[in-house]
Amino acid sequence: MDLNQKVAIVTGSGRGIGQTIALKLASLGATIVINDIGDPASVEDVVNEIKAMDRECSAVLGDVSSSSDVDELVRATVDTFGRVDILVNNAGITRDHLVIRMSDEDWDKVIAVNLRSVFLCTRAVLRHMTRQRWGRIINMASVVGIAGNAGQANYAAAKAGIIGLTKTVAKESASRGVTVNAIAPGFIATQMTEQLDEKWKEAVRERIPIGDFGTPGDVAEAVAFLASEEARYITGHVLNVDGGMGGI
């Protein structure tokens, strides 16, 4: 896979899975725009790591649930690098509660960051991708958006919405050379899962046919494929990266 001369925006890429995705795309030759709302020092570290790979990279801090921040993210990308070819909508949060205990704020915030942001970023980049008649949009869904999960009504609703949005935009943009796909990770080993109870983790592993959690690298490899020319005939698809679990 060769992403030379492609410019990629990866939201939520200051750490975690988003950082791993950004590094993978850079390793294939892409120019990277890091976006995050978090720790500027962490973002700077990612930028420096990518530049050390002899790849171009910049950072645009901002809240992707804000239309003005998204417009600035895309404007800065095009002003700096002349184009935008790949968008990875990775930014996301959780605020878990049973529905009966979930506040309006917890519902609205998760929907805004996890779903509204995907709409805003997609709309902003499509204006450029359709003009150049080439683009790749990869949205981070979840197996929770397919099967649901107790205590995550807001998160599951947002991820299910991403799947519907993905399939719809894929139909709208295919004739302009833009593919739109989603990835639905299962249980991925991150700093957050490291803090969970070992008995709980072992019980989860027993439900995964492959027998273990995935890694951020597993997700990044799937993103890289969908971003490549090799995936030109795949659009509107949801790719489960879940070890064969197929849902929760």
PDB file of C-alpha atoms in Angstrom:
ATOM      1  CA  MET A   1       0.000   0.000   0.000  1.00  0.00           C
ATOM      2  CA  ASP A   2       1.345   3.384  -1.026  1.00  0.00           C
ATOM      3  CA  LEU A   3      -0.060   6.640   0.393  1.00  0.00           C
ATOM      4  CA  ASN A   4       2.637   8.947  -0.942  1.00  0.00           C
ATOM      5  CA  GLN A   5       1.296  12.386  -1.901  1.00  0.00           C
ATOM      6  CA  LYS A   6      -1.909  11.767   0.093  1.00  0.00           C
ATOM      7  CA  VAL A   7      -2.921  14.115   2.907  1.00  0.00           C
ATOM      8  CA  ALA A   8      -4.760  12.573   5.855  1.00  0.00           C
ATOM      9  CA  ILE A   9      -6.651  14.128   8.753  1.00  0.00           C
ATOM     10  CA  VAL A  10      -6.986  11.846  11.781  1.00  0.00           C
ATOM     11  CA  THR A  11      -9.259  13.159  14.525  1.00  0.00           C
ATOM     12  CA  GLY A  12      -8.562  12.245  18.121  1.00  0.00           C
ATOM     13  CA  SER A  13      -5.000  11.337  17.200  1.00  0.00           C
ATOM     14  CA  GLY A  14      -3.068  12.842  20.080  1.00  0.00           C
ATOM     15  CA  ARG A  15      -2.971   9.458  21.812  1.00  0.00           C
ATOM     16  CA  GLY A  16      -4.357   5.937  21.806  1.00  0.00           C
ATOM     17  CA  ILE A  17      -5.793   4.288  18.719  1.00  0.00           C
ATOM     18  CA  GLY A  18      -5.851   7.564  16.801  1.00  0.00           C
ATOM     19  CA  GLN A  19      -2.129   8.056  17.357  1.00  0.00           C
ATOM     20  CA  THR A  20      -1.423   4.525  16.129  1.00  0.00           C
ATOM     21  CA  ILE A  21      -3.526   5.144  13.019  1.00  0.00           C
ATOM     22  CA  ALA A  22      -1.684   8.389  12.274  1.00  0.00           C
ATOM     23  CA  LEU A  23       1.693   6.690  12.623  1.00  0.00           C
ATOM     24  CA  LYS A  24       0.615   3.829  10.351  1.00  0.00           C
ATOM     25  CA  LEU A  25      -0.608   6.152   7.594  1.00  0.00           C
ATOM     26  CA  ALA A  26       2.609   8.154   7.873  1.00  0.00           C
ATOM     27  CA  SER A  27       4.657   4.967   7.539  1.00  0.00           C
ATOM     28  CA  LEU A  28       2.949   4.405   4.179  1.00  0.00           C
ATOM     29  CA  GLY A  29       3.945   7.859   2.966  1.00  0.00           C
ATOM     30  CA  ALA A  30       0.960  10.030   3.870  1.00  0.00           C
ATOM     31  CA  THR A  31       1.196  13.594   5.084  1.00  0.00           C
ATOM     32  CA  ILE A  32      -0.634  13.745   8.426  1.00  0.00           C
ATOM     33  CA  VAL A  33      -2.734  16.370  10.177  1.00  0.00           C
ATOM     34  CA  ILE A  34      -3.098  15.551  13.865  1.00  0.00           C
ATOM     35  CA  ASN A  35      -6.280  16.746  15.538  1.00  0.00           C
ATOM     36  CA  ASP A  36      -7.129  16.529  19.214  1.00  0.00           C
ATOM     37  CA  ILE A  37      -8.741  18.569  21.956  1.00  0.00           C
ATOM     38  CA  GLY A  38      -6.501  17.185  24.693  1.00  0.00           C
ATOM     39  CA  ASP A  39      -2.956  17.676  25.936  1.00  0.00           C
ATOM     40  CA  PRO A  40      -0.948  19.897  23.532  1.00  0.00           C
ATOM     41  CA  ALA A  41       2.293  18.294  24.726  1.00  0.00           C
ATOM     42  CA  SER A  42       1.056  14.842  23.737  1.00  0.00           C
ATOM     43  CA  VAL A  43       0.020  16.169  20.331  1.00  0.00           C
ATOM     44  CA  GLU A  44       3.449  17.732  19.854  1.00  0.00           C
ATOM     45  CA  ASP A  45       5.082  14.403  20.677  1.00  0.00           C
ATOM     46  CA  VAL A  46       3.062  12.674  17.938  1.00  0.00           C
ATOM     47  CA  VAL A  47       3.917  15.391  15.419  1.00  0.00           C
ATOM     48  CA  ASN A  48       7.607  15.080  16.237  1.00  0.00           C
ATOM     49  CA  GLU A  49       7.483  11.289  15.946  1.00  0.00           C
ATOM     50  CA  ILE A  50       5.973  11.534  12.482  1.00  0.00           C
ATOM     51  CA  LYS A  51       8.452  14.194  11.378  1.00  0.00           C
ATOM     52  CA  ALA A  52      11.243  11.895  12.571  1.00  0.00           C
ATOM     53  CA  MET A  53       9.935   9.418   9.974  1.00  0.00           C
ATOM     54  CA  ASP A  54      10.714  12.087   7.348  1.00  0.00           C
ATOM     55  CA  ARG A  55       7.020  12.728   6.767  1.00  0.00           C
ATOM     56  CA  GLU A  56       5.235  16.065   6.724  1.00  0.00           C
ATOM     57  CA  CYS A  57       2.936  16.616   9.677  1.00  0.00           C
ATOM     58  CA  SER A  58       1.062  19.432  11.379  1.00  0.00           C
ATOM     59  CA  ALA A  59      -1.404  19.707  14.249  1.00  0.00           C
ATOM     60  CA  VAL A  60      -4.701  21.576  14.496  1.00  0.00           C
ATOM     61  CA  LEU A  61      -6.154  21.523  17.999  1.00  0.00           C
ATOM     62  CA  GLY A  62      -9.902  21.840  18.298  1.00  0.00           C
ATOM     63  CA  ASP A  63     -13.277  20.376  19.167  1.00  0.00           C
ATOM     64  CA  VAL A  64     -14.637  18.356  16.253  1.00  0.00           C
ATOM     65  CA  SER A  65     -18.175  18.632  17.621  1.00  0.00           C
ATOM     66  CA  SER A  66     -17.938  22.365  16.833  1.00  0.00           C
ATOM     67  CA  SER A  67     -18.673  23.345  13.235  1.00  0.00           C
ATOM     68  CA  SER A  68     -16.363  26.366  13.425  1.00  0.00           C
ATOM     69  CA  ASP A  69     -13.481  24.266  14.749  1.00  0.00           C
ATOM     70  CA  VAL A  70     -14.041  21.670  12.023  1.00  0.00           C
ATOM     71  CA  ASP A  71     -14.114  24.329   9.312  1.00  0.00           C
ATOM     72  CA  GLU A  72     -10.809  25.665  10.662  1.00  0.00           C
ATOM     73  CA  LEU A  73      -9.302  22.162  10.747  1.00  0.00           C
ATOM     74  CA  VAL A  74     -10.078  21.537   7.087  1.00  0.00           C
ATOM     75  CA  ARG A  75      -9.198  25.088   6.008  1.00  0.00           C
ATOM     76  CA  ALA A  76      -5.818  24.875   7.737  1.00  0.00           C
ATOM     77  CA  THR A  77      -5.147  21.473   6.151  1.00  0.00           C
ATOM     78  CA  VAL A  78      -5.881  22.703   2.629  1.00  0.00           C
ATOM     79  CA  ASP A  79      -4.024  25.982   3.157  1.00  0.00           C
ATOM     80  CA  THR A  80      -0.929  24.146   4.420  1.00  0.00           C
ATOM     81  CA  PHE A  81      -0.841  21.094   2.161  1.00  0.00           C
ATOM     82  CA  GLY A  82      -3.058  22.045  -0.789  1.00  0.00           C
ATOM     83  CA  ARG A  83      -5.543  19.176  -0.498  1.00  0.00           C
ATOM     84  CA  VAL A  84      -7.191  16.594   1.752  1.00  0.00           C
ATOM     85  CA  ASP A  85      -7.432  12.991   0.572  1.00  0.00           C
ATOM     86  CA  ILE A  86      -8.142  10.889   3.660  1.00  0.00           C
ATOM     87  CA  LEU A  87     -10.303  11.544   6.700  1.00  0.00           C
ATOM     88  CA  VAL A  88     -10.310   9.200   9.677  1.00  0.00           C
ATOM     89  CA  ASN A  89     -13.135  10.085  12.059  1.00  0.00           C
ATOM     90  CA  ASN A  90     -11.669   8.573  15.208  1.00  0.00           C
ATOM     91  CA  ALA A  91     -12.469  11.078  17.982  1.00  0.00           C
ATOM     92  CA  GLY A  92     -14.753   9.700  20.663  1.00  0.00           C
ATOM     93  CA  ILE A  93     -15.643   9.636  24.350  1.00  0.00           C
ATOM     94  CA  THR A  94     -17.683   7.520  26.745  1.00  0.00           C
ATOM     95  CA  ARG A  95     -19.947   8.519  29.631  1.00  0.00           C
ATOM     96  CA  ASP A  96     -21.447   5.228  30.708  1.00  0.00           C
ATOM     97  CA  HIS A  97     -24.608   4.882  32.809  1.00  0.00           C
ATOM     98  CA  LEU A  98     -27.785   2.857  32.727  1.00  0.00           C
ATOM     99  CA  VAL A  99     -30.476   4.753  30.814  1.00  0.00           C
ATOM    100  CA  ILE A 100     -32.512   5.353  33.966  1.00  0.00           C
ATOM    101  CA  ARG A 101     -29.499   7.168  35.482  1.00  0.00           C
ATOM    102  CA  MET A 102     -28.169   8.884  32.355  1.00  0.00           C
ATOM    103  CA  SER A 103     -28.310  12.682  32.380  1.00  0.00           C
ATOM    104  CA  ASP A 104     -29.229  14.853  29.417  1.00  0.00           C
ATOM    105  CA  GLU A 105     -25.677  16.171  29.441  1.00  0.00           C
ATOM    106  CA  ASP A 106     -24.139  12.686  29.282  1.00  0.00           C
ATOM    107  CA  TRP A 107     -26.395  11.786  26.351  1.00  0.00           C
ATOM    108  CA  ASP A 108     -25.834  15.021  24.448  1.00  0.00           C
ATOM    109  CA  LYS A 109     -22.052  15.123  24.938  1.00  0.00           C
ATOM    110  CA  VAL A 110     -21.458  11.577  23.685  1.00  0.00           C
ATOM    111  CA  ILE A 111     -23.739  12.103  20.675  1.00  0.00           C
ATOM    112  CA  ALA A 112     -21.975  15.390  19.894  1.00  0.00           C
ATOM    113  CA  VAL A 113     -18.398  14.107  20.098  1.00  0.00           C
ATOM    114  CA  ASN A 114     -18.997  10.648  18.632  1.00  0.00           C
ATOM    115  CA  LEU A 115     -21.648  11.287  15.957  1.00  0.00           C
ATOM    116  CA  ARG A 116     -22.101  14.994  15.236  1.00  0.00           C
ATOM    117  CA  SER A 117     -18.345  15.290  14.696  1.00  0.00           C
ATOM    118  CA  VAL A 118     -18.430  12.620  12.006  1.00  0.00           C
ATOM    119  CA  PHE A 119     -21.150  14.522  10.145  1.00  0.00           C
ATOM    120  CA  LEU A 120     -19.332  17.856  10.462  1.00  0.00           C
ATOM    121  CA  CYS A 121     -15.930  16.543   9.383  1.00  0.00           C
ATOM    122  CA  THR A 122     -17.385  14.496   6.541  1.00  0.00           C
ATOM    123  CA  ARG A 123     -19.352  17.444   5.186  1.00  0.00           C
ATOM    124  CA  ALA A 124     -16.298  19.698   5.363  1.00  0.00           C
ATOM    125  CA  VAL A 125     -13.905  17.372   3.513  1.00  0.00           C
ATOM    126  CA  LEU A 126     -16.397  16.235   0.874  1.00  0.00           C
ATOM    127  CA  ARG A 127     -16.334  19.676  -0.717  1.00  0.00           C
ATOM    128  CA  HIS A 128     -12.659  19.119  -1.502  1.00  0.00           C
ATOM    129  CA  MET A 129     -12.710  15.372  -2.185  1.00  0.00           C
ATOM    130  CA  THR A 130     -15.560  15.540  -4.688  1.00  0.00           C
ATOM    131  CA  ARG A 131     -13.812  18.374  -6.536  1.00  0.00           C
ATOM    132  CA  GLN A 132     -10.612  16.337  -6.881  1.00  0.00           C
ATOM    133  CA  ARG A 133     -12.648  13.146  -7.525  1.00  0.00           C
ATOM    134  CA  TRP A 134     -10.693  11.055  -5.035  1.00  0.00           C
ATOM    135  CA  GLY A 135     -11.174  10.569  -1.333  1.00  0.00           C
ATOM    136  CA  ARG A 136     -11.266   8.082   1.492  1.00  0.00           C
ATOM    137  CA  ILE A 137     -13.421   8.545   4.594  1.00  0.00           C
ATOM    138  CA  ILE A 138     -13.058   5.967   7.361  1.00  0.00           C
ATOM    139  CA  ASN A 139     -15.367   6.228  10.364  1.00  0.00           C
ATOM    140  CA  MET A 140     -14.755   4.555  13.708  1.00  0.00           C
ATOM    141  CA  ALA A 141     -17.894   2.667  14.703  1.00  0.00           C
ATOM    142  CA  SER A 142     -17.963  -0.200  17.224  1.00  0.00           C
ATOM    143  CA  VAL A 143     -19.427  -3.651  17.730  1.00  0.00           C
ATOM    144  CA  VAL A 144     -21.485  -1.879  20.418  1.00  0.00           C
ATOM    145  CA  GLY A 145     -23.218   0.033  17.616  1.00  0.00           C
ATOM    146  CA  ILE A 146     -24.229  -3.282  16.066  1.00  0.00           C
ATOM    147  CA  ALA A 147     -25.218  -5.316  19.131  1.00  0.00           C
ATOM    148  CA  GLY A 148     -25.787  -2.738  21.891  1.00  0.00           C
ATOM    149  CA  ASN A 149     -24.306  -2.908  25.374  1.00  0.00           C
ATOM    150  CA  ALA A 150     -25.863  -2.353  28.787  1.00  0.00           C
ATOM    151  CA  GLY A 151     -24.770   0.938  30.294  1.00  0.00           C
ATOM    152  CA  GLN A 152     -23.784   2.463  26.960  1.00  0.00           C
ATOM    153  CA  ALA A 153     -27.030   3.636  25.369  1.00  0.00           C
ATOM    154  CA  ASN A 154     -25.511   6.978  24.347  1.00  0.00           C
ATOM    155  CA  TYR A 155     -22.337   5.398  22.955  1.00  0.00           C
ATOM    156  CA  ALA A 156     -24.210   2.587  21.175  1.00  0.00           C
ATOM    157  CA  ALA A 157     -26.676   5.040  19.636  1.00  0.00           C
ATOM    158  CA  ALA A 158     -23.830   7.227  18.381  1.00  0.00           C
ATOM    159  CA  LYS A 159     -21.952   4.279  16.891  1.00  0.00           C
ATOM    160  CA  ALA A 160     -25.112   2.898  15.269  1.00  0.00           C
ATOM    161  CA  GLY A 161     -25.686   6.363  13.832  1.00  0.00           C
ATOM    162  CA  ILE A 162     -22.185   6.330  12.375  1.00  0.00           C
ATOM    163  CA  ILE A 163     -23.007   3.103  10.552  1.00  0.00           C
ATOM    164  CA  GLY A 164     -26.156   4.601   9.022  1.00  0.00           C
ATOM    165  CA  LEU A 165     -24.313   7.794   8.117  1.00  0.00           C
ATOM    166  CA  THR A 166     -21.482   5.807   6.540  1.00  0.00           C
ATOM    167  CA  LYS A 167     -23.810   3.809   4.294  1.00  0.00           C
ATOM    168  CA  THR A 168     -25.727   6.903   3.241  1.00  0.00           C
ATOM    169  CA  VAL A 169     -22.732   9.098   2.412  1.00  0.00           C
ATOM    170  CA  ALA A 170     -21.163   6.172   0.547  1.00  0.00           C
ATOM    171  CA  LYS A 171     -24.145   6.146  -1.811  1.00  0.00           C
ATOM    172  CA  GLU A 172     -24.064   9.917  -2.224  1.00  0.00           C
ATOM    173  CA  SER A 173     -20.350  10.232  -3.000  1.00  0.00           C
ATOM    174  CA  ALA A 174     -19.382   7.055  -4.869  1.00  0.00           C
ATOM    175  CA  SER A 175     -19.875   8.618  -8.303  1.00  0.00           C
ATOM    176  CA  ARG A 176     -17.304  11.300  -7.388  1.00  0.00           C
ATOM    177  CA  GLY A 177     -14.548   8.804  -6.535  1.00  0.00           C
ATOM    178  CA  VAL A 178     -14.983   9.033  -2.772  1.00  0.00           C
ATOM    179  CA  THR A 179     -15.348   5.853  -0.717  1.00  0.00           C
ATOM    180  CA  VAL A 180     -16.838   5.879   2.777  1.00  0.00           C
ATOM    181  CA  ASN A 181     -16.440   2.937   5.131  1.00  0.00           C
ATOM    182  CA  ALA A 182     -16.593   2.190   8.837  1.00  0.00           C
ATOM    183  CA  ILE A 183     -14.563   0.017  11.157  1.00  0.00           C
ATOM    184  CA  ALA A 184     -16.236  -1.661  14.128  1.00  0.00           C
ATOM    185  CA  PRO A 185     -13.581  -2.611  16.677  1.00  0.00           C
ATOM    186  CA  GLY A 186     -14.309  -5.123  19.397  1.00  0.00           C
ATOM    187  CA  PHE A 187     -12.271  -5.213  22.597  1.00  0.00           C
ATOM    188  CA  ILE A 188      -8.965  -3.459  21.939  1.00  0.00           C
ATOM    189  CA  ALA A 189      -6.105  -3.430  24.455  1.00  0.00           C
ATOM    190  CA  THR A 190      -5.493   0.187  25.488  1.00  0.00           C
ATOM    191  CA  GLN A 191      -4.433   2.043  28.619  1.00  0.00           C
ATOM    192  CA  MET A 192      -8.072   1.989  29.689  1.00  0.00           C
ATOM    193  CA  THR A 193      -8.460  -1.798  29.401  1.00  0.00           C
ATOM    194  CA  GLU A 194      -5.189  -2.322  31.296  1.00  0.00           C
ATOM    195  CA  GLN A 195      -6.882  -0.882  34.380  1.00  0.00           C
ATOM    196  CA  LEU A 196      -9.836  -3.280  34.280  1.00  0.00           C
ATOM    197  CA  ASP A 197     -10.263  -6.243  36.599  1.00  0.00           C
ATOM    198  CA  GLU A 198      -8.320  -9.309  35.444  1.00  0.00           C
ATOM    199  CA  LYS A 199     -11.241 -11.670  36.065  1.00  0.00           C
ATOM    200  CA  TRP A 200     -13.477  -9.513  33.886  1.00  0.00           C
ATOM    201  CA  LYS A 201     -10.848  -9.417  31.131  1.00  0.00           C
ATOM    202  CA  GLU A 202     -10.465 -13.189  31.243  1.00  0.00           C
ATOM    203  CA  ALA A 203     -14.234 -13.639  30.956  1.00  0.00           C
ATOM    204  CA  VAL A 204     -14.249 -11.388  27.894  1.00  0.00           C
ATOM    205  CA  ARG A 205     -11.371 -13.295  26.295  1.00  0.00           C
ATOM    206  CA  GLU A 206     -13.390 -16.500  26.590  1.00  0.00           C
ATOM    207  CA  ARG A 207     -16.090 -14.914  24.392  1.00  0.00           C
ATOM    208  CA  ILE A 208     -13.637 -13.940  21.640  1.00  0.00           C
ATOM    209  CA  PRO A 209     -12.967 -16.774  19.160  1.00  0.00           C
ATOM    210  CA  ILE A 210      -9.367 -15.646  18.608  1.00  0.00           C
ATOM    211  CA  GLY A 211      -8.943 -15.708  22.372  1.00  0.00           C
ATOM    212  CA  ASP A 212      -7.491 -12.287  23.096  1.00  0.00           C
ATOM    213  CA  PHE A 213      -8.057  -8.556  22.825  1.00  0.00           C
ATOM    214  CA  GLY A 214      -7.033  -6.792  19.649  1.00  0.00           C
ATOM    215  CA  THR A 215      -4.365  -4.109  19.519  1.00  0.00           C
ATOM    216  CA  PRO A 216      -4.480  -0.534  18.237  1.00  0.00           C
ATOM    217  CA  GLY A 217      -2.219  -1.791  15.441  1.00  0.00           C
ATOM    218  CA  ASP A 218      -4.927  -4.210  14.296  1.00  0.00           C
ATOM    219  CA  VAL A 219      -7.312  -1.290  13.889  1.00  0.00           C
ATOM    220  CA  ALA A 220      -4.663   0.837  12.179  1.00  0.00           C
ATOM    221  CA  GLU A 221      -3.959  -1.882   9.610  1.00  0.00           C
ATOM    222  CA  ALA A 222      -7.645  -1.991   8.688  1.00  0.00           C
ATOM    223  CA  VAL A 223      -7.745   1.791   8.352  1.00  0.00           C
ATOM    224  CA  ALA A 224      -4.654   1.767   6.140  1.00  0.00           C
ATOM    225  CA  PHE A 225      -6.218  -0.769   3.791  1.00  0.00           C
ATOM    226  CA  LEU A 226      -9.486   1.150   3.470  1.00  0.00           C
ATOM    227  CA  ALA A 227      -7.499   4.346   2.837  1.00  0.00           C
ATOM    228  CA  SER A 228      -5.522   2.776   0.010  1.00  0.00           C
ATOM    229  CA  GLU A 229      -6.084   2.427  -3.703  1.00  0.00           C
ATOM    230  CA  GLU A 230      -6.362  -1.325  -3.138  1.00  0.00           C
ATOM    231  CA  ALA A 231      -9.752  -0.692  -1.469  1.00  0.00           C
ATOM    232  CA  ARG A 232     -11.115   1.371  -4.377  1.00  0.00           C
ATOM    233  CA  TYR A 233     -14.088  -0.966  -4.910  1.00  0.00           C
ATOM    234  CA  ILE A 234     -15.165  -1.101  -1.267  1.00  0.00           C
ATOM    235  CA  THR A 235     -17.633   1.507  -0.013  1.00  0.00           C
ATOM    236  CA  GLY A 236     -20.536   1.568   2.413  1.00  0.00           C
ATOM    237  CA  HIS A 237     -18.962  -1.356   4.268  1.00  0.00           C
ATOM    238  CA  VAL A 238     -18.594  -1.958   8.015  1.00  0.00           C
ATOM    239  CA  LEU A 239     -15.452  -3.957   8.774  1.00  0.00           C
ATOM    240  CA  ASN A 240     -15.499  -5.728  12.134  1.00  0.00           C
ATOM    241  CA  VAL A 241     -12.092  -5.880  13.812  1.00  0.00           C
ATOM    242  CA  ASP A 242     -13.216  -7.986  16.730  1.00  0.00           C
ATOM    243  CA  GLY A 243     -11.455 -11.347  16.748  1.00  0.00           C
ATOM    244  CA  GLY A 244     -14.552 -13.060  15.415  1.00  0.00           C
ATOM    245  CA  MET A 245     -16.782 -12.014  18.306  1.00  0.00           C
ATOM    246  CA  GLY A 246     -19.461 -10.593  16.013  1.00  0.00           C
ATOM    247  CA  GLY A 247     -21.060  -8.471  18.735  1.00  0.00           C
ATOM    248  CA  ILE A 248     -21.340  -8.323  22.476  1.00  0.00           C
TER     249      ILE A 248
END
